[in-house]
Amino acid sequence: MVDLSTTIAGAHLDNVFFNASGVWCQHEEELQALLESGSGSLITKSATYEHREGNPSPRYLPLPSGIGSINSMGLPNEGYEYYLNYARKFDYTHAKPLFISLSGLSLADNVKMVEAFVQANLPCILEVNFSCPNVPGKPQLGYDIDAMDAALATLAPLIKKPFGIKLPPYFDIAHFDQVAAVVNKYDNLAYVTCINSVGNGLAIDLDTETALIKPKDGFGGLGGLMVLNTALANVNAFYRRLPGKQVIGVGGVVSGKEAFLHILAGASAVQIGTQLKEEGPAMFDRIKKELTEIMEKKGYKSVEEFRGKVKTL
């Protein structure tokens, strides 16, 4: 038998898989579908302080030949109180832990949302999204190292319990070092989730000579298979630089093969976005089966046996 279980921030997951925040998780019926699926956990849509409609459509499209997707969603969500109420009535005796994603448009908003969840004293795990590339006029906090440090200095003591942060992709070794130095300062910052979409791609239709999505003159975040190698690099870079902490890998997973590679690079869990959006929650059973078959073929009994064991030349 192959063991796909893992532990994130002290919470047990029966298997390593869950949704990437933003996909299949805005409304309760979607979250219920994740609970009923083969995923090991679930995370809510990144919540802002107030309800947001998000950007005008079309704002998400799959790209040809299965290479991935482009989106500029603009953080559509129901407002943090919706997800707080969901967390209050969540059945924590269920086999799946609940992760809550918070993405305030300001530090003050994040503080208010964190305080509300702390006051509620629930067993859910908070994840603060420092990578919100699709809000016009707003820079990503994840690309402002000093601002990220200042935000964590405020939020980590408030949260007290183990929590995580969602990071954008980094492309420079110096940035891996700088971000890791900040993350390592905060003991209860238990994990990082990487990567969010690769920002500001542009997809153009050859026939109409028109951008494929409407917001931001067609600029949007890239996801799916084409970002796999960037995601693997970020997972491995932070796995190496964050001793005692964990990495949740996300980006480019379409089958068990990519999931295996994420774990080999150092991921303690694997989130899936574009493929979940295109295939639906039944996808989790397929990918679990494919990962199990790869592990059986290689003789691995658990994900712990090969996590972070990628060889270099």
Short mmCIF file of C-alpha atoms in Angstrom, two decimals:
data_model
loop_
_atom_site.label_atom_id
_atom_site.label_comp_id
_atom_site.label_asym_id
_atom_site.label_seq_id
_atom_site.Cartn_x
_atom_site.Cartn_y
_atom_site.Cartn_z
CA MET A 1 0.00 0.00 0.00
CA VAL A 2 1.15 3.53 -0.83
CA ASP A 3 0.67 6.28 1.76
CA LEU A 4 -0.22 9.68 0.24
CA SER A 5 -0.87 11.35 3.60
CA THR A 6 0.91 14.46 4.83
CA THR A 7 0.79 17.04 7.61
CA ILE A 8 0.63 20.81 7.07
CA ALA A 9 0.92 23.26 9.97
CA GLY A 10 0.12 20.41 12.34
CA ALA A 11 -3.02 19.33 10.46
CA HIS A 12 -3.26 15.81 9.02
CA LEU A 13 -4.28 15.38 5.36
CA ASP A 14 -5.26 11.92 4.14
CA ASN A 15 -3.56 12.79 0.85
CA VAL A 16 -1.34 15.62 -0.40
CA PHE A 17 -3.86 17.22 -2.77
CA PHE A 18 -6.13 20.22 -2.53
CA ASN A 19 -7.46 23.05 -4.63
CA ALA A 20 -5.46 26.16 -5.37
CA SER A 21 -7.15 29.10 -3.70
CA GLY A 22 -9.32 30.84 -6.26
CA VAL A 23 -10.55 27.69 -7.97
CA TRP A 24 -13.75 25.90 -7.00
CA CYS A 25 -13.90 27.63 -3.63
CA GLN A 26 -15.81 30.93 -3.79
CA HIS A 27 -19.22 29.61 -2.74
CA GLU A 28 -20.36 27.04 -0.21
CA GLU A 29 -21.63 24.62 -2.85
CA GLU A 30 -18.18 24.59 -4.45
CA LEU A 31 -16.52 24.00 -1.08
CA GLN A 32 -18.99 21.19 -0.43
CA ALA A 33 -17.98 19.61 -3.75
CA LEU A 34 -14.35 19.71 -2.60
CA LEU A 35 -15.34 18.07 0.69
CA GLU A 36 -17.05 15.28 -1.24
CA SER A 37 -14.14 14.88 -3.66
CA GLY A 38 -10.95 12.87 -3.36
CA SER A 39 -8.90 15.86 -2.19
CA GLY A 40 -7.03 15.72 1.09
CA SER A 41 -7.99 19.23 2.09
CA LEU A 42 -9.61 22.44 0.86
CA ILE A 43 -8.86 26.15 0.94
CA THR A 44 -11.32 28.99 0.50
CA LYS A 45 -11.20 31.79 -2.05
CA SER A 46 -8.90 34.61 -0.99
CA ALA A 47 -11.15 36.91 1.00
CA THR A 48 -11.11 40.68 1.05
CA TYR A 49 -12.71 42.67 3.84
CA GLU A 50 -15.77 43.37 1.72
CA HIS A 51 -17.51 41.52 -1.10
CA ARG A 52 -15.95 42.01 -4.54
CA GLU A 53 -17.45 41.32 -7.96
CA GLY A 54 -13.99 41.24 -9.52
CA ASN A 55 -12.96 42.27 -13.01
CA PRO A 56 -15.21 42.31 -16.11
CA SER A 57 -15.48 39.20 -18.29
CA PRO A 58 -13.97 37.53 -20.15
CA ARG A 59 -11.44 37.29 -17.34
CA TYR A 60 -10.35 33.63 -17.51
CA LEU A 61 -9.64 31.46 -20.55
CA PRO A 62 -7.85 28.17 -21.13
CA LEU A 63 -5.14 28.48 -23.77
CA PRO A 64 -4.79 26.21 -26.84
CA SER A 65 -3.13 22.78 -26.78
CA GLY A 66 -3.55 22.38 -23.01
CA ILE A 67 -0.56 24.59 -22.20
CA GLY A 68 -2.41 26.42 -19.44
CA SER A 69 -4.63 29.41 -18.82
CA ILE A 70 -4.69 33.18 -18.49
CA ASN A 71 -6.76 35.07 -15.96
CA SER A 72 -7.33 38.49 -14.50
CA MET A 73 -10.08 37.73 -12.02
CA GLY A 74 -9.72 40.76 -9.75
CA LEU A 75 -10.33 38.86 -6.50
CA PRO A 76 -14.04 38.11 -6.81
CA ASN A 77 -15.16 36.84 -3.40
CA GLU A 78 -18.01 37.04 -0.92
CA GLY A 79 -16.17 39.07 1.73
CA TYR A 80 -14.39 37.63 4.75
CA GLU A 81 -17.53 37.31 6.92
CA TYR A 82 -18.95 34.76 4.47
CA TYR A 83 -15.90 32.53 4.92
CA LEU A 84 -15.80 33.17 8.67
CA ASN A 85 -19.41 31.98 8.92
CA TYR A 86 -18.51 28.95 6.81
CA ALA A 87 -15.58 28.20 9.12
CA ARG A 88 -17.84 28.55 12.18
CA LYS A 89 -20.22 25.83 10.97
CA PHE A 90 -17.56 23.61 9.36
CA ASP A 91 -17.49 20.05 10.65
CA TYR A 92 -13.95 19.76 11.99
CA THR A 93 -14.47 16.08 12.73
CA HIS A 94 -14.35 15.63 8.95
CA ALA A 95 -11.21 13.99 7.63
CA LYS A 96 -10.21 17.17 5.80
CA PRO A 97 -8.70 20.24 7.49
CA LEU A 98 -9.95 23.67 6.41
CA PHE A 99 -7.58 26.37 5.19
CA ILE A 100 -8.79 29.98 4.99
CA SER A 101 -7.16 32.40 2.53
CA LEU A 102 -7.13 36.10 3.40
CA SER A 103 -6.13 38.80 0.94
CA GLY A 104 -6.77 42.23 2.35
CA LEU A 105 -6.26 45.19 0.04
CA SER A 106 -4.38 46.85 2.89
CA LEU A 107 -2.55 45.76 6.03
CA ALA A 108 -5.36 47.29 8.08
CA ASP A 109 -7.87 45.05 6.32
CA ASN A 110 -5.71 41.99 6.93
CA VAL A 111 -5.43 42.92 10.61
CA LYS A 112 -9.22 43.24 10.96
CA MET A 113 -9.83 39.91 9.24
CA VAL A 114 -7.14 38.09 11.22
CA GLU A 115 -8.48 39.49 14.49
CA ALA A 116 -11.98 38.27 13.64
CA PHE A 117 -10.73 34.73 12.97
CA VAL A 118 -8.53 34.71 16.07
CA GLN A 119 -11.45 35.87 18.21
CA ALA A 120 -13.60 33.07 16.76
CA ASN A 121 -10.95 30.58 17.98
CA LEU A 122 -11.55 28.00 15.25
CA PRO A 123 -9.32 25.07 14.28
CA CYS A 124 -9.00 26.30 10.67
CA ILE A 125 -5.57 27.30 9.35
CA LEU A 126 -5.04 30.83 8.06
CA GLU A 127 -3.10 31.62 4.89
CA VAL A 128 -2.37 35.25 4.04
CA ASN A 129 -2.12 35.89 0.30
CA PHE A 130 0.85 38.15 -0.45
CA SER A 131 0.40 37.60 -4.18
CA CYS A 132 -2.60 39.36 -5.68
CA PRO A 133 -1.40 40.23 -9.17
CA ASN A 134 -4.76 40.95 -10.73
CA VAL A 135 -6.04 43.98 -8.82
CA PRO A 136 -5.52 47.07 -11.05
CA GLY A 137 -3.32 49.70 -9.46
CA LYS A 138 -2.25 47.47 -6.58
CA PRO A 139 1.31 46.10 -6.44
CA GLN A 140 2.00 42.62 -5.11
CA LEU A 141 3.16 42.66 -1.51
CA GLY A 142 5.28 39.62 -2.28
CA TYR A 143 7.51 41.76 -4.49
CA ASP A 144 8.06 44.39 -1.79
CA ILE A 145 10.32 42.60 0.70
CA ASP A 146 10.28 45.37 3.32
CA ALA A 147 6.50 45.71 3.19
CA MET A 148 6.11 41.94 3.48
CA ASP A 149 8.39 41.92 6.53
CA ALA A 150 6.42 44.78 8.10
CA ALA A 151 3.13 42.99 7.44
CA LEU A 152 4.40 39.75 8.99
CA ALA A 153 5.75 41.64 12.01
CA THR A 154 2.19 42.79 12.61
CA LEU A 155 0.24 39.67 11.61
CA ALA A 156 2.35 36.81 13.00
CA PRO A 157 1.95 37.85 16.67
CA LEU A 158 -1.80 38.35 16.15
CA ILE A 159 -2.33 34.94 14.58
CA LYS A 160 -0.19 33.16 17.22
CA LYS A 161 -0.98 29.71 15.80
CA PRO A 162 0.87 28.18 12.82
CA PHE A 163 -0.12 29.86 9.54
CA GLY A 164 1.03 30.21 5.95
CA ILE A 165 1.53 32.77 3.21
CA LYS A 166 0.89 32.58 -0.53
CA LEU A 167 3.80 33.86 -2.62
CA PRO A 168 4.22 35.04 -6.19
CA PRO A 169 6.87 33.41 -8.39
CA TYR A 170 10.43 34.71 -8.02
CA PHE A 171 12.97 34.67 -10.82
CA ASP A 172 16.20 35.78 -9.16
CA ILE A 173 18.35 33.87 -6.67
CA ALA A 174 18.78 37.04 -4.62
CA HIS A 175 15.00 37.25 -4.20
CA PHE A 176 14.80 33.66 -2.96
CA ASP A 177 17.43 34.59 -0.37
CA GLN A 178 15.72 37.83 0.66
CA VAL A 179 12.25 36.31 1.01
CA ALA A 180 13.59 33.30 2.92
CA ALA A 181 15.40 35.61 5.34
CA VAL A 182 12.09 37.32 6.11
CA VAL A 183 10.07 34.10 6.40
CA ASN A 184 12.63 32.51 8.73
CA LYS A 185 12.20 35.39 11.21
CA TYR A 186 8.70 34.27 12.18
CA ASP A 187 8.46 31.02 14.12
CA ASN A 188 4.72 30.48 13.68
CA LEU A 189 4.91 31.10 9.93
CA ALA A 190 4.75 27.38 9.25
CA TYR A 191 4.61 27.17 5.47
CA VAL A 192 4.71 29.03 2.17
CA THR A 193 2.51 28.27 -0.82
CA CYS A 194 4.15 28.84 -4.16
CA ILE A 195 3.54 29.77 -6.80
CA ASN A 196 0.69 32.07 -7.61
CA SER A 197 0.20 32.70 -11.33
CA VAL A 198 3.07 34.10 -13.39
CA GLY A 199 1.99 37.70 -13.70
CA ASN A 200 1.20 39.85 -16.71
CA GLY A 201 1.18 37.48 -19.62
CA LEU A 202 -0.61 38.49 -22.79
CA ALA A 203 -2.59 36.06 -24.96
CA ILE A 204 -3.67 37.23 -28.43
CA ASP A 205 -6.02 35.60 -30.92
CA LEU A 206 -4.32 35.26 -34.31
CA ASP A 207 -7.53 35.53 -36.35
CA THR A 208 -9.12 38.52 -34.63
CA GLU A 209 -5.80 40.11 -33.58
CA THR A 210 -7.43 40.76 -30.20
CA ALA A 211 -6.39 40.08 -26.62
CA LEU A 212 -8.21 37.07 -25.19
CA ILE A 213 -9.27 38.60 -21.87
CA LYS A 214 -10.82 42.00 -21.14
CA PRO A 215 -9.25 43.40 -17.92
CA LYS A 216 -5.91 45.25 -17.89
CA ASP A 217 -5.76 45.50 -21.72
CA GLY A 218 -5.51 41.72 -21.87
CA PHE A 219 -2.70 41.28 -19.33
CA GLY A 220 -3.24 38.42 -16.89
CA GLY A 221 -1.72 35.73 -14.76
CA LEU A 222 -0.50 32.55 -16.46
CA GLY A 223 -1.24 29.15 -14.95
CA GLY A 224 -1.31 25.50 -15.88
CA LEU A 225 1.30 23.27 -17.45
CA MET A 226 3.42 26.08 -18.91
CA VAL A 227 4.33 27.37 -15.42
CA LEU A 228 5.41 23.96 -14.07
CA ASN A 229 9.15 24.55 -14.26
CA THR A 230 8.93 27.98 -12.63
CA ALA A 231 6.79 26.44 -9.88
CA LEU A 232 9.25 23.57 -9.31
CA ALA A 233 12.15 26.02 -9.04
CA ASN A 234 10.32 28.11 -6.44
CA VAL A 235 9.28 25.04 -4.44
CA ASN A 236 12.83 23.72 -4.39
CA ALA A 237 14.40 27.10 -3.68
CA PHE A 238 12.25 27.60 -0.59
CA TYR A 239 12.48 23.96 0.49
CA ARG A 240 16.26 24.44 0.65
CA ARG A 241 16.07 27.82 2.41
CA LEU A 242 13.33 27.24 5.00
CA PRO A 243 14.51 24.56 7.43
CA GLY A 244 11.77 23.57 9.84
CA LYS A 245 9.07 25.06 7.60
CA GLN A 246 7.04 23.56 4.77
CA VAL A 247 6.26 24.35 1.15
CA ILE A 248 2.95 23.76 -0.59
CA GLY A 249 3.58 23.40 -4.31
CA VAL A 250 1.16 24.75 -6.89
CA GLY A 251 1.55 25.30 -10.62
CA GLY A 252 1.43 23.08 -13.68
CA VAL A 253 -0.09 19.92 -12.20
CA VAL A 254 -2.20 18.11 -14.79
CA SER A 255 -1.42 14.50 -13.80
CA GLY A 256 0.30 12.37 -11.20
CA LYS A 257 3.65 13.00 -12.89
CA GLU A 258 3.74 16.72 -12.13
CA ALA A 259 2.53 16.07 -8.59
CA PHE A 260 5.42 13.62 -8.10
CA LEU A 261 7.87 16.25 -9.36
CA HIS A 262 6.50 18.87 -6.95
CA ILE A 263 7.03 16.51 -4.01
CA LEU A 264 10.47 15.52 -5.31
CA ALA A 265 11.32 19.25 -5.38
CA GLY A 266 10.26 19.55 -1.74
CA ALA A 267 6.51 20.11 -1.58
CA SER A 268 4.67 18.80 1.48
CA ALA A 269 1.33 19.18 -0.30
CA VAL A 270 0.22 19.92 -3.86
CA GLN A 271 -2.50 22.32 -4.96
CA ILE A 272 -4.17 22.27 -8.37
CA GLY A 273 -5.78 25.25 -10.11
CA THR A 274 -6.15 25.33 -13.89
CA GLN A 275 -6.71 21.58 -14.26
CA LEU A 276 -9.33 21.64 -11.49
CA LYS A 277 -11.08 24.53 -13.23
CA GLU A 278 -11.15 22.61 -16.52
CA GLU A 279 -11.86 19.09 -15.25
CA GLY A 280 -13.76 19.52 -11.99
CA PRO A 281 -13.24 17.89 -8.57
CA ALA A 282 -13.46 14.33 -9.95
CA MET A 283 -9.91 15.06 -11.14
CA PHE A 284 -8.52 14.39 -7.66
CA ASP A 285 -9.27 10.66 -7.85
CA ARG A 286 -7.54 10.38 -11.23
CA ILE A 287 -4.41 12.22 -10.10
CA LYS A 288 -4.22 10.29 -6.83
CA LYS A 289 -4.34 7.05 -8.82
CA GLU A 290 -1.63 8.26 -11.21
CA LEU A 291 0.64 9.38 -8.36
CA THR A 292 0.12 6.05 -6.58
CA GLU A 293 1.05 4.14 -9.73
CA ILE A 294 4.25 6.17 -10.18
CA MET A 295 5.23 5.59 -6.55
CA GLU A 296 4.52 1.85 -6.79
CA LYS A 297 6.60 1.60 -9.95
CA LYS A 298 9.50 3.36 -8.21
CA GLY A 299 9.12 1.41 -4.99
CA TYR A 300 8.15 4.33 -2.76
CA LYS A 301 5.78 3.53 0.12
CA SER A 302 5.16 7.12 1.24
CA VAL A 303 5.66 10.67 -0.01
CA GLU A 304 8.14 11.23 2.81
CA GLU A 305 10.57 8.80 1.16
CA PHE A 306 11.24 11.05 -1.82
CA ARG A 307 10.22 14.54 -0.70
CA GLY A 308 12.97 17.04 -1.53
CA LYS A 309 15.25 14.30 -2.87
CA VAL A 310 15.70 15.78 -6.36
CA LYS A 311 19.24 15.03 -7.58
CA THR A 312 21.46 17.61 -9.19
CA LEU A 313 24.20 17.04 -11.75
#
